[in-house]
């Protein structure tokens, strides 16, 4: 296998590794994790707001089981 074949087969993985190394070196992973947590919190909050009664009954039945 020559270098051109290797590059064409694995360029996605190589680029991914380089991006991951850059994220770790610049400590951007802390920021990315914070953004992901914020987005998940927003989705959960929106879901609870849109489905108040359903969430309330499910939460009550879960607490009663405990």
PDB file of C-alpha atoms in Angstrom:
ATOM      1  CA  UNK A   1       0.000   0.000   0.000  1.00  0.00           C
ATOM      2  CA  UNK A   2       1.516   3.293  -1.019  1.00  0.00           C
ATOM      3  CA  UNK A   3       1.064   6.659   0.649  1.00  0.00           C
ATOM      4  CA  UNK A   4      -1.638   7.848  -1.771  1.00  0.00           C
ATOM      5  CA  UNK A   5      -3.821   4.799  -1.080  1.00  0.00           C
ATOM      6  CA  UNK A   6      -3.243   5.112   2.647  1.00  0.00           C
ATOM      7  CA  UNK A   7      -4.247   8.782   2.569  1.00  0.00           C
ATOM      8  CA  UNK A   8      -7.376   8.113   0.504  1.00  0.00           C
ATOM      9  CA  UNK A   9      -8.451   5.270   2.816  1.00  0.00           C
ATOM     10  CA  UNK A  10      -7.743   6.955   6.150  1.00  0.00           C
ATOM     11  CA  UNK A  11      -7.859  10.725   5.571  1.00  0.00           C
ATOM     12  CA  UNK A  12     -11.051  11.105   7.632  1.00  0.00           C
ATOM     13  CA  UNK A  13      -9.452   9.402  10.626  1.00  0.00           C
ATOM     14  CA  UNK A  14      -6.225  11.378  10.252  1.00  0.00           C
ATOM     15  CA  UNK A  15      -8.092  14.702  10.071  1.00  0.00           C
ATOM     16  CA  UNK A  16     -10.216  13.660  13.059  1.00  0.00           C
ATOM     17  CA  UNK A  17      -7.117  12.851  15.101  1.00  0.00           C
ATOM     18  CA  UNK A  18      -5.519  16.190  14.217  1.00  0.00           C
ATOM     19  CA  UNK A  19      -8.685  18.094  15.176  1.00  0.00           C
ATOM     20  CA  UNK A  20      -8.946  16.138  18.440  1.00  0.00           C
ATOM     21  CA  UNK A  21      -5.316  16.907  19.298  1.00  0.00           C
ATOM     22  CA  UNK A  22      -5.876  20.618  18.584  1.00  0.00           C
ATOM     23  CA  UNK A  23      -8.992  20.635  20.783  1.00  0.00           C
ATOM     24  CA  UNK A  24      -7.101  18.980  23.634  1.00  0.00           C
ATOM     25  CA  UNK A  25      -4.086  21.265  23.315  1.00  0.00           C
ATOM     26  CA  UNK A  26      -6.168  24.455  23.289  1.00  0.00           C
ATOM     27  CA  UNK A  27      -8.469  23.175  26.079  1.00  0.00           C
ATOM     28  CA  UNK A  28     -11.508  23.824  23.896  1.00  0.00           C
ATOM     29  CA  UNK A  29     -13.018  20.579  25.172  1.00  0.00           C
ATOM     30  CA  UNK A  30     -14.107  22.395  28.348  1.00  0.00           C
ATOM     31  CA  UNK A  31     -15.999  24.956  26.272  1.00  0.00           C
ATOM     32  CA  UNK A  32     -17.489  22.297  23.994  1.00  0.00           C
ATOM     33  CA  UNK A  33     -18.654  20.266  27.010  1.00  0.00           C
ATOM     34  CA  UNK A  34     -20.235  23.366  28.551  1.00  0.00           C
ATOM     35  CA  UNK A  35     -22.075  24.163  25.317  1.00  0.00           C
ATOM     36  CA  UNK A  36     -23.332  20.565  25.025  1.00  0.00           C
ATOM     37  CA  UNK A  37     -24.608  20.639  28.623  1.00  0.00           C
ATOM     38  CA  UNK A  38     -26.381  23.948  27.968  1.00  0.00           C
ATOM     39  CA  UNK A  39     -28.034  22.648  24.807  1.00  0.00           C
ATOM     40  CA  UNK A  40     -29.177  19.437  26.527  1.00  0.00           C
ATOM     41  CA  UNK A  41     -30.545  21.487  29.420  1.00  0.00           C
ATOM     42  CA  UNK A  42     -32.442  23.699  26.997  1.00  0.00           C
ATOM     43  CA  UNK A  43     -33.967  20.690  25.234  1.00  0.00           C
ATOM     44  CA  UNK A  44     -34.989  19.089  28.535  1.00  0.00           C
ATOM     45  CA  UNK A  45     -36.468  22.356  29.791  1.00  0.00           C
ATOM     46  CA  UNK A  46     -38.419  22.843  26.585  1.00  0.00           C
ATOM     47  CA  UNK A  47     -39.714  19.263  26.675  1.00  0.00           C
ATOM     48  CA  UNK A  48     -40.845  19.610  30.282  1.00  0.00           C
ATOM     49  CA  UNK A  49     -42.549  22.917  29.504  1.00  0.00           C
ATOM     50  CA  UNK A  50     -44.377  21.467  26.499  1.00  0.00           C
ATOM     51  CA  UNK A  51     -45.429  18.266  28.337  1.00  0.00           C
ATOM     52  CA  UNK A  52     -46.046  19.444  31.917  1.00  0.00           C
ATOM     53  CA  UNK A  53     -48.847  17.055  32.820  1.00  0.00           C
ATOM     54  CA  UNK A  54     -47.190  13.996  31.308  1.00  0.00           C
ATOM     55  CA  UNK A  55     -43.902  14.724  33.085  1.00  0.00           C
ATOM     56  CA  UNK A  56     -45.717  15.418  36.348  1.00  0.00           C
ATOM     57  CA  UNK A  57     -47.574  12.095  36.290  1.00  0.00           C
ATOM     58  CA  UNK A  58     -44.459  10.119  35.295  1.00  0.00           C
ATOM     59  CA  UNK A  59     -42.390  11.805  37.999  1.00  0.00           C
ATOM     60  CA  UNK A  60     -45.080  11.170  40.604  1.00  0.00           C
ATOM     61  CA  UNK A  61     -45.336   7.484  39.671  1.00  0.00           C
ATOM     62  CA  UNK A  62     -41.530   7.180  39.786  1.00  0.00           C
ATOM     63  CA  UNK A  63     -41.403   8.746  43.260  1.00  0.00           C
ATOM     64  CA  UNK A  64     -44.254   6.499  44.465  1.00  0.00           C
ATOM     65  CA  UNK A  65     -42.284   3.414  43.353  1.00  0.00           C
ATOM     66  CA  UNK A  66     -39.368   4.476  45.506  1.00  0.00           C
TER      67      UNK A  66
END
